[in-house]
Coordinates of C-alpha atoms and ligand atoms in Angstrom, one line a residue:
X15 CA 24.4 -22.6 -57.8
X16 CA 23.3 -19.9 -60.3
X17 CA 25.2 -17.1 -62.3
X18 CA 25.0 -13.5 -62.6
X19 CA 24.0 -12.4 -66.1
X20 CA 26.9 -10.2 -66.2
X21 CA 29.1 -13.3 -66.4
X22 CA 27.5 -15.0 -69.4
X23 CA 30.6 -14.9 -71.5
X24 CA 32.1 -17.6 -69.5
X25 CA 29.5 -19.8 -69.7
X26 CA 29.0 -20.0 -73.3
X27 CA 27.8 -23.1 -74.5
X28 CA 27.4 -24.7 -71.0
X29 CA 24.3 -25.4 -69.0
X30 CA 23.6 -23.0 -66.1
X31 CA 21.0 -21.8 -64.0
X32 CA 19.8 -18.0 -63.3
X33 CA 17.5 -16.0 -61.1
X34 CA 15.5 -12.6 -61.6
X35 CA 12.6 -11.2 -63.5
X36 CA 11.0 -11.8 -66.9
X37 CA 10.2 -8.0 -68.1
X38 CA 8.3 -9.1 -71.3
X39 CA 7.2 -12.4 -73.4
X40 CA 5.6 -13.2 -75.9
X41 CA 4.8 -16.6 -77.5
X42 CA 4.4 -18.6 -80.6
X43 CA 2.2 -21.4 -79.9
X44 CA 4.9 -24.2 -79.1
X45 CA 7.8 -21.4 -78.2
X46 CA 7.9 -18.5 -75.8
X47 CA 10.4 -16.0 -75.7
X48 CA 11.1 -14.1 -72.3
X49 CA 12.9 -11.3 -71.7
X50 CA 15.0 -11.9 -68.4
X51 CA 17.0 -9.4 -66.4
X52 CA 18.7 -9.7 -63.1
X53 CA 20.1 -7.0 -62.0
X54 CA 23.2 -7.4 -64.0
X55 CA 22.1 -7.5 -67.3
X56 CA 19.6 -9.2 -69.4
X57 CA 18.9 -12.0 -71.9
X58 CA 16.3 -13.9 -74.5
X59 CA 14.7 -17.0 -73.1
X60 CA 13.6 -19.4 -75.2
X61 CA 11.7 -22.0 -74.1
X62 CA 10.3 -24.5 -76.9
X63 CA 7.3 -26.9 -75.6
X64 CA 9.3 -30.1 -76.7
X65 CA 12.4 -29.1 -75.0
X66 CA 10.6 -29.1 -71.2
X67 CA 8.5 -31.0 -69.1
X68 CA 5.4 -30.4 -68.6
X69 CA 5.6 -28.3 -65.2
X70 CA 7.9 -26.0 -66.8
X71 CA 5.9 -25.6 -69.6
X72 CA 2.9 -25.6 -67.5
X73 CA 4.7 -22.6 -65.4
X74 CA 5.5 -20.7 -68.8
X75 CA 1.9 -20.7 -69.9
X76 CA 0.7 -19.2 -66.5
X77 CA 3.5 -16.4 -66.9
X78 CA 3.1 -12.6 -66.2
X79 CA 5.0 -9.6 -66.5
X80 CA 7.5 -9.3 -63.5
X81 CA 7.1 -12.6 -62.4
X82 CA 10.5 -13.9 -60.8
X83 CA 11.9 -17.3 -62.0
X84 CA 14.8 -19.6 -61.7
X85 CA 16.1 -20.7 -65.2
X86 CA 17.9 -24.0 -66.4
X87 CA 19.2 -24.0 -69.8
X88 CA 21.9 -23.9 -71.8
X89 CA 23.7 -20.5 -73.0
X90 CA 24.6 -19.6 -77.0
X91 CA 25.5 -16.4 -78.2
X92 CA 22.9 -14.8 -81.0
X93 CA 23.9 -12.1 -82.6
X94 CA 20.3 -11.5 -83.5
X95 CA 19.2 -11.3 -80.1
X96 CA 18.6 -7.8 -78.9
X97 CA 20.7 -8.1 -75.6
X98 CA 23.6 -10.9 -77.8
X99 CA 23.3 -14.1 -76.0
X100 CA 20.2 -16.6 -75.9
X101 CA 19.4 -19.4 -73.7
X102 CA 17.6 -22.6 -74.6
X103 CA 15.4 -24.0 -71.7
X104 CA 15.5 -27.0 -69.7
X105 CA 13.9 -26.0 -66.7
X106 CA 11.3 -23.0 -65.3
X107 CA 10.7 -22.7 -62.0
X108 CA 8.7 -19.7 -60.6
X109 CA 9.5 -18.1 -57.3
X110 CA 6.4 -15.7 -57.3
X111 CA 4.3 -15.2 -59.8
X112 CA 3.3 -11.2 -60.7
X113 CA 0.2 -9.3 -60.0
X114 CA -0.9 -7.3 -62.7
X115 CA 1.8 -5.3 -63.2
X116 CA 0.4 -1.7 -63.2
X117 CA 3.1 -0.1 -65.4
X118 CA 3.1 -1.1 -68.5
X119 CA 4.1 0.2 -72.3
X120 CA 1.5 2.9 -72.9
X121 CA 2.9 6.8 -71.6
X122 CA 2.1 7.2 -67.6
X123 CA 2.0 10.8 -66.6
X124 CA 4.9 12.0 -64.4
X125 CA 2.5 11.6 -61.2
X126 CA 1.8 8.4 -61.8
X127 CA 5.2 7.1 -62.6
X128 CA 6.6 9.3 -59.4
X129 CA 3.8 7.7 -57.1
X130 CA 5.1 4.1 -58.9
X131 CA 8.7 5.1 -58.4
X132 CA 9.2 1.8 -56.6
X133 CA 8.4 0.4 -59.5
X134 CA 9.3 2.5 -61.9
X135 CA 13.3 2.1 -60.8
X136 CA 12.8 -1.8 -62.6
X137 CA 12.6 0.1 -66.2
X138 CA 15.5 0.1 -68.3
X139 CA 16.0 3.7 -68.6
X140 CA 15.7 4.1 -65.2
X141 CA 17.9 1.3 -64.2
X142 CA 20.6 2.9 -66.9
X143 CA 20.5 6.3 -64.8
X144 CA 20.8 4.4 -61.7
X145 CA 24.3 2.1 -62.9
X146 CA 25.7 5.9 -64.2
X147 CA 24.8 7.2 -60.7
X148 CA 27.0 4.1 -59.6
X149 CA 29.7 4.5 -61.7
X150 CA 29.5 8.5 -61.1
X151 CA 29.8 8.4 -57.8
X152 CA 32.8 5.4 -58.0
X153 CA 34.7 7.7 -60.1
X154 CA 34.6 10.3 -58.1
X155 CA 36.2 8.4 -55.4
X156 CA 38.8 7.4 -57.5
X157 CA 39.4 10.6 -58.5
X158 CA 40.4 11.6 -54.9
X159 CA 42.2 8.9 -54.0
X160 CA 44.5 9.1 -56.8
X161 CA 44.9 12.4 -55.8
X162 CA 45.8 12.0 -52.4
X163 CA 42.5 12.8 -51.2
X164 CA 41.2 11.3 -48.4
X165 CA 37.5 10.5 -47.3
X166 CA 36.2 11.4 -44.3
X167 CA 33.0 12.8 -43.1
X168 CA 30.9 15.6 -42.3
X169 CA 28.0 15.7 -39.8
X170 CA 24.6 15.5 -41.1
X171 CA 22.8 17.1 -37.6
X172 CA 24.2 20.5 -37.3
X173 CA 23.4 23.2 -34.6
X174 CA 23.3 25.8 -36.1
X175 CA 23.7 27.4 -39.7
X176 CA 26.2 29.9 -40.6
X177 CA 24.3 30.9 -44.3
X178 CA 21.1 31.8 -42.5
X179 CA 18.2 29.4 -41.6
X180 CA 15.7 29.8 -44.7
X181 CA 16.6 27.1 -46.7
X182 CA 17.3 24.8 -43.7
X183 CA 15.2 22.0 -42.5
X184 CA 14.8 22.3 -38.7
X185 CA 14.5 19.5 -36.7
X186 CA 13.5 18.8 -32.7
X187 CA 16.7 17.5 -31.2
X188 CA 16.0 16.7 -27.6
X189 CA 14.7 20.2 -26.1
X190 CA 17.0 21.8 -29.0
X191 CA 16.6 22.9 -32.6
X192 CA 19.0 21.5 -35.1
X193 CA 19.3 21.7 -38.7
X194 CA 19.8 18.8 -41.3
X195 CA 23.4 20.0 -42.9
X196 CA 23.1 22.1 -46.1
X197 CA 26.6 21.7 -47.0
X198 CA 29.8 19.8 -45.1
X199 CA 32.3 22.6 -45.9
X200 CA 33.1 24.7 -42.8
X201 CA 33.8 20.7 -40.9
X202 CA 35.6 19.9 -43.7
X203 CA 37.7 23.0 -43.3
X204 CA 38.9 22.2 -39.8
X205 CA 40.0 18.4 -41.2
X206 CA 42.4 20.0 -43.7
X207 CA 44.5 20.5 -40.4
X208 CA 44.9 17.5 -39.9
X209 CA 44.6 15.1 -43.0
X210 CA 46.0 17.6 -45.5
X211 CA 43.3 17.4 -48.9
X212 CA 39.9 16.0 -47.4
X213 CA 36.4 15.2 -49.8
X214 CA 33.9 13.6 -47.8
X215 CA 30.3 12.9 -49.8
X216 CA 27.0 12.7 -48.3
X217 CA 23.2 14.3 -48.1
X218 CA 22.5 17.3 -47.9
X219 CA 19.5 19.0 -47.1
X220 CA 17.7 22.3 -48.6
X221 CA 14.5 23.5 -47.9
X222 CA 14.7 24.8 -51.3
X223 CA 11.1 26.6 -52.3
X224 CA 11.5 26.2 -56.0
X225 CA 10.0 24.2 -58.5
X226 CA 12.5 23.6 -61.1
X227 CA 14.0 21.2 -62.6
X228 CA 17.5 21.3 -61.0
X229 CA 16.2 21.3 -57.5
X230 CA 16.0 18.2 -55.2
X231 CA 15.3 19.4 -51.1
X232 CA 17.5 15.9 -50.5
X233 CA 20.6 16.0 -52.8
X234 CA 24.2 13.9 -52.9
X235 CA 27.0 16.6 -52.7
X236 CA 30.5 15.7 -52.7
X237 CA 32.5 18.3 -51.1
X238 CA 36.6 19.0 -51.7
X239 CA 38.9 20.9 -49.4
X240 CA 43.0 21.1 -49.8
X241 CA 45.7 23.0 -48.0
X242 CA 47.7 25.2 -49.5
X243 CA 45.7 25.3 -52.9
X244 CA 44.4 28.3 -53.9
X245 CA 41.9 29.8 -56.6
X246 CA 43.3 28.7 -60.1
X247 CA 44.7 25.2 -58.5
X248 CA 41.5 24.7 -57.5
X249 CA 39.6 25.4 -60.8
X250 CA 41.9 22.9 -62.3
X251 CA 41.1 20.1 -59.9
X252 CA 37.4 20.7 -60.6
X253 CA 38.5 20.4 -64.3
X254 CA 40.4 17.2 -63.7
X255 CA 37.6 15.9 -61.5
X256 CA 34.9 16.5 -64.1
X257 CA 36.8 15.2 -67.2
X258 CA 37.9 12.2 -65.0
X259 CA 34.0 11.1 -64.4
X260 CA 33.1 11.8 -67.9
X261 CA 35.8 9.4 -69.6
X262 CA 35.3 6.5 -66.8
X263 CA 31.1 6.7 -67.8
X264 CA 32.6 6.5 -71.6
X265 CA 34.6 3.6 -70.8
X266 CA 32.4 1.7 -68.6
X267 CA 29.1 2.6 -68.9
X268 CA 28.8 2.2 -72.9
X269 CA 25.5 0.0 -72.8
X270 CA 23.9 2.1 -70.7
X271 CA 24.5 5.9 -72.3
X272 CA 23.0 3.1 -75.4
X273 CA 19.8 3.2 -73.9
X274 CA 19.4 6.7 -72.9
X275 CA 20.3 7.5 -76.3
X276 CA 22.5 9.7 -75.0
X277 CA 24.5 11.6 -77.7
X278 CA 27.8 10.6 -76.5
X279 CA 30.2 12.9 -79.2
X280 CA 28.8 15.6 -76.6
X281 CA 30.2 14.4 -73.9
X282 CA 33.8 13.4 -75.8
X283 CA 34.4 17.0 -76.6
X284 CA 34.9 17.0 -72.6
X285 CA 38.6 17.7 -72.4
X286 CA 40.2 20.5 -70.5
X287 CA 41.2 23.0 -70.8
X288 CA 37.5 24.6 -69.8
X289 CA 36.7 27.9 -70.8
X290 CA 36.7 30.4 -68.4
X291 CA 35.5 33.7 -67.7
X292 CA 34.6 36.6 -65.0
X293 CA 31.2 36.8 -63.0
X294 CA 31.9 40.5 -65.4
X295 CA 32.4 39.0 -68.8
X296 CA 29.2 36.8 -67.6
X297 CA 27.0 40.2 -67.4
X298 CA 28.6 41.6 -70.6
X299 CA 27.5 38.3 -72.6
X300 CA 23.7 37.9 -71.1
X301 CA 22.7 41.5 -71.6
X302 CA 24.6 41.5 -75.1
X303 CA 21.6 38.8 -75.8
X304 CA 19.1 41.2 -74.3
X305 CA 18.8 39.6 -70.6
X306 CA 17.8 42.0 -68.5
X307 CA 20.7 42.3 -66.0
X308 CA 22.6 44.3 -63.8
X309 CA 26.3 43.7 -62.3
X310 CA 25.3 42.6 -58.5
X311 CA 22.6 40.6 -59.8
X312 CA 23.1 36.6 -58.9
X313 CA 22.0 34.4 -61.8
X314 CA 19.1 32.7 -61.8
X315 CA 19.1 28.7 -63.6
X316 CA 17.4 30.5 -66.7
X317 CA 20.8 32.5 -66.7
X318 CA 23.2 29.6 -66.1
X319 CA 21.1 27.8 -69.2
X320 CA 21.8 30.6 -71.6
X321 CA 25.5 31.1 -70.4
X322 CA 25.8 27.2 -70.8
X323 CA 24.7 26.7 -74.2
X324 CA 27.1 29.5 -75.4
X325 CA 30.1 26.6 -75.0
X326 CA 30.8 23.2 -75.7
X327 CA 32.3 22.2 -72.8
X328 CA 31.7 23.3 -68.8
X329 CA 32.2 26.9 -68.1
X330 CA 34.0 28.2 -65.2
X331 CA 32.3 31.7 -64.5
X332 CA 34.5 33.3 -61.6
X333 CA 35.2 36.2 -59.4
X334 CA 31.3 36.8 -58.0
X335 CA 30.3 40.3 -56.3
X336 CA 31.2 39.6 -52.9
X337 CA 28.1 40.8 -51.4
X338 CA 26.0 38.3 -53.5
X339 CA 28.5 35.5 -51.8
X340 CA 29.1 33.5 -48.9
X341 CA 31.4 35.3 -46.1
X342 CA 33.8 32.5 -46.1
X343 CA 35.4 33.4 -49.4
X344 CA 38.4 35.5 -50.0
X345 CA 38.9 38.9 -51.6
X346 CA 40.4 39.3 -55.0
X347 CA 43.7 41.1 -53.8
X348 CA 43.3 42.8 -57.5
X349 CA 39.1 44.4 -56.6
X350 CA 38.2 43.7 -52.8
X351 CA 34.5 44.0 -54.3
X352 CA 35.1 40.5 -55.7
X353 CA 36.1 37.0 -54.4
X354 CA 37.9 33.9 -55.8
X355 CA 35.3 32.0 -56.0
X356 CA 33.5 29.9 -59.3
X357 CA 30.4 28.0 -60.4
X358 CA 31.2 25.9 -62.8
X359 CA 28.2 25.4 -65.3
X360 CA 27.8 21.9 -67.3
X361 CA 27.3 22.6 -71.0
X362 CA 23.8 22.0 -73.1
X363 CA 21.9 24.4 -70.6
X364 CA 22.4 22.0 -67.6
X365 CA 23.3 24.8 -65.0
X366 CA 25.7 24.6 -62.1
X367 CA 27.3 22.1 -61.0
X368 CA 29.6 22.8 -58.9
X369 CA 30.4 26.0 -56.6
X370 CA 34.0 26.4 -55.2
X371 CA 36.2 29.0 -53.7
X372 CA 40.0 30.0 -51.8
X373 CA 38.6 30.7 -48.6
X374 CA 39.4 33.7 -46.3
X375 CA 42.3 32.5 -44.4
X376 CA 43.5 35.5 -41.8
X377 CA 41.4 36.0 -38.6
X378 CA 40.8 39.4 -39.0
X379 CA 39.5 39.8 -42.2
X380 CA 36.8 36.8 -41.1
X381 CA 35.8 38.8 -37.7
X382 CA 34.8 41.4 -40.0
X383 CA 33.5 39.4 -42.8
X384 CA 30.8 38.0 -39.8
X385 CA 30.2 41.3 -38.9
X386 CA 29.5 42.9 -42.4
X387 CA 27.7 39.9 -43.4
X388 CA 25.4 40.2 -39.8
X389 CA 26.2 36.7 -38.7
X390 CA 25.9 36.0 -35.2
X391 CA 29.6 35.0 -34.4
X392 CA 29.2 32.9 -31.1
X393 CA 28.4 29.9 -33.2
X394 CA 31.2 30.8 -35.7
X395 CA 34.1 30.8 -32.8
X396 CA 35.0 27.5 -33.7
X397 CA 35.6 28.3 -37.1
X398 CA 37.6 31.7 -36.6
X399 CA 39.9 29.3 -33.9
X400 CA 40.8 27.6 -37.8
X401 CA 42.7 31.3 -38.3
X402 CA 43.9 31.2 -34.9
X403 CA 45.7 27.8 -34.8
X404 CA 48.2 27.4 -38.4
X405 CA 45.9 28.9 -40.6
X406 CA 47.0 28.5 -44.3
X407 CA 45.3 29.3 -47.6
X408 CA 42.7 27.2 -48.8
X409 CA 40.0 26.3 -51.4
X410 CA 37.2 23.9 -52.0
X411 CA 34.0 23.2 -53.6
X412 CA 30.9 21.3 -53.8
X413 CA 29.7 19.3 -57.0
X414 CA 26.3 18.3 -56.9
X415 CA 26.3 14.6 -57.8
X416 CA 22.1 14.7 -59.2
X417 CA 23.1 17.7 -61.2
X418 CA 25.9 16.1 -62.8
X419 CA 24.0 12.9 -63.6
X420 CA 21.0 14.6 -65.0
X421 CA 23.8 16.4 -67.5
X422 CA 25.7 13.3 -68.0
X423 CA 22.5 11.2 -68.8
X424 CA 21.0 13.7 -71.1
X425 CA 17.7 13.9 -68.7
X426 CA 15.4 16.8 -68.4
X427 CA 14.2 16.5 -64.8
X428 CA 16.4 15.9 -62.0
X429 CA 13.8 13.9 -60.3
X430 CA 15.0 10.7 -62.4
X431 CA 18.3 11.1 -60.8
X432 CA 18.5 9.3 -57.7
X433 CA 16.4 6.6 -56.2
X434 CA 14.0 7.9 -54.3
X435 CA 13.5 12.0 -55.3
X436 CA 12.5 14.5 -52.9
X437 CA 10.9 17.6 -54.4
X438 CA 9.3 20.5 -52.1
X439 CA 5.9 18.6 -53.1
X440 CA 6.9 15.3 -53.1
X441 CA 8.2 12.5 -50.1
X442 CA 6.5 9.9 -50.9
X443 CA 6.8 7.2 -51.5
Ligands
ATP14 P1 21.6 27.0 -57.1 O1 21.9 28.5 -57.0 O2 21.7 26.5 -58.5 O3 20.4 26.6 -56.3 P2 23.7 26.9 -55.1 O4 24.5 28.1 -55.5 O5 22.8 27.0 -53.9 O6 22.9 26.3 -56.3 P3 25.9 25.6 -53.9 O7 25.5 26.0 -52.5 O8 27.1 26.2 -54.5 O9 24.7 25.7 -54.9 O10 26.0 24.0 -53.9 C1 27.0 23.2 -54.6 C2 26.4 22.3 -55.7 O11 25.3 21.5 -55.1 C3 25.7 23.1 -56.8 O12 26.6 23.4 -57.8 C4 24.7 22.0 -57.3 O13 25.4 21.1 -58.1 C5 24.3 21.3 -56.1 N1 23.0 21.7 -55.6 C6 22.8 22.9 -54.9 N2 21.5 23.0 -54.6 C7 20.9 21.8 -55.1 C8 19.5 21.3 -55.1 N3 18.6 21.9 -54.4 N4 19.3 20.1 -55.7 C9 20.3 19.5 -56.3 N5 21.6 19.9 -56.3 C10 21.9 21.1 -55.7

């Protein structure tokens, strides 16, 4: 039998055993202290030569970084001790003793780190990002299902795209082409017919050709679609849905925002309502600062940074040209050269988050939305049948979950994000 570090409270004062790694040590002649995590959380090991026989002792002397062990000893609280808890040694057995452990405290460069990432995902930081991305994604769920939400699923093979091809990965299926999915929306649409408010979350895919900092070409994306909600009701469940995540990271994930030094009176000040304003206002504000921008111009991320840092909290830009948006989104009834549509922007310069809209709802105005947009329509027929068969109004959106973990972890790459990062010049490992 051995415990979870997670559990130590329990066992205060009692002899247990553990399992996992030893991340540092260093020693004092007769006493070494290790520095033990498993996966759960982490604790001081002292092991004094008097207290052990000569095997374990023997085992601690031959000791290297990463090394995985199986501890005996007895558990004490320490307030001293960097993680609050110590145990006292009985016993050391090792279950495989380390190589040379090729990361080590001196600064790697990025490459090397990224070519290490299997490795690299053992740090503390990087194990931090990795229990928010847990609890982000946990929340998330929650979120829905209090709401009434319910989960369901979105291919990931698709035939064909309805956006255009150029930022789609193609793939041989059979003697056919098909695409890895960009987005889940337009399936998503059709389940609202039948399960009322759908979200389903899974990867997405974008051959995206730029090198920022906000782009992954392999991305988590959450997507949200509900009947009978239209534009503002859906700005306010993105508000909900946002301030939701933040507070359950706050709660639960205290320790962990600790050791990204994350400024957390930031993310406090997240409490609706969020400031909103047009796509117009938008233009008015950037060339006011001398940005060198035209109404019917999309922004670009360096854009969305300066618009972010204006506020304090996310910013809900809405009503985009509708030539600079997808055909699937309605009209403003008040300026048919806008939709209802919004990006929502995370604060500190973080960019968009999340892109949402009510969605064009009568057949006729989609037949000509395909044909002013020049999509082919034979592979949209199943989508105008939606508008044939009980079409209501509609709205959704799509929050990247990387994006909102790189803003909710304070990072400045979104390759630190998720597990395993795929960047147009990076899939390995
Ligand atoms: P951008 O213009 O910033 O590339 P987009 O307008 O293409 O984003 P949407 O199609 O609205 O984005 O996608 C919804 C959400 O998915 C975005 O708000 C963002 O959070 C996330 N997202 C989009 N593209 C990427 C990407 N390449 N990497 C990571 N997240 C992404």
């Amino acid at each position: 039998m051995y415990i979870l570090l997670k559990d130590l409270k329990k066992y205060l004062n009692k002899t247990v055993t553990i399992k996992g790694w030893v991340f540092n040590f260093r020693s004092s002649g007769s006493i070494y202290f290790l520095q033990f995590r498993d996966g759960s959380g982490e604790i001081q090991i002292i092991v004094s030569k008097k207290e052990v026989d000569k095997n374990s002792w023997a085992a601690c002397q031959s000791l290297t970084v990463e090394s995985s062990l199986e501890i005996t000893g007895k558990i004490y609280l320490e307030e001293r001790s960097p993680h609050g808890y110590e145990m006292q040694t009985q016993k050391i057995k090792i279950i495989s003793l380390a190589e040379e452990y090729p990361i080590g405290k001196k600064d790697h460069g990025v490459d090397f780190l990224m070519d290490h990432r299997y490795l690299w995902i053992r740090s503390r930081k990087q194990a931090a990002i990795l229990k928010i991305r847990d609890e982000i994604i946990f929340s998330i769920r929650l979120f829905f299902k209090n709401q009434g939400f319910t989960l369901t699923d979105a291919p990931i093979l698709t035939p064909t795209s309805c956006e255009g091809t150029t930022a789609l990965f193609a793939i041989k299926y059979f003697d056919k082409k098909a695409y890895l999915s960009q987005s889940g929306q337009l399936y998503l649409e059709s389940l609202i017919y039948s399960l009322g408010k759908v979200y389903d979350f899974g990867p997405t895919f974008r051959a995206e050709k730029s090198k920022t900092r906000r782009h992954l070409t392999e991305f988590w994306m959450m997507d949200a679609e509900a009947a009978f909600v239209e534009h503002q009701e859906n700005m306010e469940i993105q508000e909900k849905l946002i301030t939701f995540i933040i507070n359950s990271v706050l709660k639960n994930r205290k320790k962990e925002l600790k050791i990204l030094d994350r400024n957390t009176s930031l993310l406090k000040k997240i409490k609706p309502p969020f400031p909103k304003i047009t796509y117009d206002q938008a233009i008015k504000k950037l060339q006011e600062k001398g940005i060198k921008i035209k109404w019917g111009d999309d922004f670009g991320g360096d854009e969305e940074t300066i618009l972010s840092q204006m506020f304090d909290r996310p910013l809900f830009i809405e009503k985009y040209p509708a030539k600079i948006k997808a055909f699937y989104m309605k009209s403003d009834p008040k300026n048919a050269k806008l939709v209802l549509n919004n990006d929502c922007l995370a604060p500190e310069g973080y960019g968009e988050i999340i892109g949402g809209s009510q969605r064009v709802d009568d057949l006729k105005t989609l037949e000509n939305k395909i044909k002013k947009f020049k999509l082919p329509r034979q592979p949209l027929e199943w989508y105008l049948d939606l508008r044939r068969y009980g079409s209501v109004p509609h709205s959704g959106f799509g929050i990247g979950l990387e994006r909102t973990i790189a803003w909710i972890c304070g990072l400045n790459h979104i390759r630190e994000t998720i597990p395993f990062p795929r960047l147009i010049n990076r899939i390995n490992p």
